[in-house]
GROMACS .gro file of C-alpha atoms in nm:
model
   60
    1MET     CA    1  -4.061   6.954   3.716
    2PRO     CA    2  -3.915   6.627   3.617
    3PHE     CA    3  -3.910   6.590   3.235
    4ALA     CA    4  -4.122   6.281   3.245
    5GLN     CA    5  -4.412   6.474   3.395
    6ARG     CA    6  -4.389   6.755   3.148
    7LEU     CA    7  -4.640   6.762   2.838
    8THR     CA    8  -4.405   6.915   2.571
    9CYS     CA    9  -4.063   7.023   2.573
   10THR     CA   10  -3.853   7.212   2.293
   11ILE     CA   11  -3.623   7.053   2.032
   12ASP     CA   12  -3.319   7.166   2.249
   13ASP     CA   13  -3.459   7.041   2.578
   14ALA     CA   14  -3.505   6.698   2.386
   15CYS     CA   15  -3.145   6.715   2.265
   16GLU     CA   16  -3.025   6.799   2.602
   17VAL     CA   17  -3.203   6.517   2.797
   18THR     CA   18  -3.116   6.236   2.537
   19GLY     CA   19  -2.763   6.357   2.408
   20LEU     CA   20  -2.901   6.324   2.064
   21GLY     CA   21  -2.808   6.598   1.809
   22ARG     CA   22  -3.069   6.831   1.659
   23THR     CA   23  -3.044   6.667   1.318
   24LYS     CA   24  -3.127   6.309   1.467
   25VAL     CA   25  -3.415   6.472   1.649
   26TYR     CA   26  -3.570   6.639   1.332
   27GLU     CA   27  -3.480   6.315   1.142
   28LEU     CA   28  -3.709   6.134   1.382
   29ILE     CA   29  -3.963   6.396   1.382
   30ALA     CA   30  -3.971   6.349   1.002
   31ALA     CA   31  -3.992   5.963   1.016
   32GLY     CA   32  -4.306   6.000   1.253
   33ARG     CA   33  -4.132   5.848   1.556
   34ILE     CA   34  -4.161   6.162   1.772
   35VAL     CA   35  -4.486   6.335   1.786
   36THR     CA   36  -4.476   6.749   1.789
   37THR     CA   37  -4.721   7.016   1.805
   38THR     CA   38  -4.663   7.373   1.689
   39ILE     CA   39  -4.752   7.659   1.896
   40GLY     CA   40  -4.738   7.972   1.683
   41ARG     CA   41  -4.424   7.915   1.498
   42ARG     CA   42  -4.228   7.714   1.802
   43PRO     CA   43  -4.234   7.346   1.750
   44LEU     CA   44  -4.271   7.140   2.061
   45VAL     CA   45  -4.184   6.758   2.122
   46VAL     CA   46  -4.478   6.583   2.295
   47VAL     CA   47  -4.296   6.403   2.587
   48ARG     CA   48  -4.497   6.116   2.601
   49SER     CA   49  -4.429   6.023   2.245
   50PHE     CA   50  -4.032   6.050   2.309
   51LEU     CA   51  -4.073   5.842   2.600
   52ALA     CA   52  -4.249   5.573   2.417
   53LEU     CA   53  -3.981   5.576   2.155
   54LEU     CA   54  -3.685   5.535   2.431
   55ASP     CA   55  -3.903   5.274   2.590
   56THR     CA   56  -3.928   5.074   2.262
   57ASN     CA   57  -3.577   5.098   2.215
   58MET     CA   58  -3.497   4.982   2.560
   59SER     CA   59  -3.706   4.660   2.524
   60ASN     CA   60  -3.542   4.538   2.206
   0.00000   0.00000   0.00000
């Protein structure tokens, strides 16, 4: 399934797709720029929020 069609992804998937490091992804999460949800103990990135962040950066 293409990344943009997924509902959520793992932190590792987000890092792999963007080329960002885990520390930067966690910084973006802490700043509220990326939305996550937790299933059990596993944090999942809401892909739409991640794509919106990238779209915002691309339009600047």
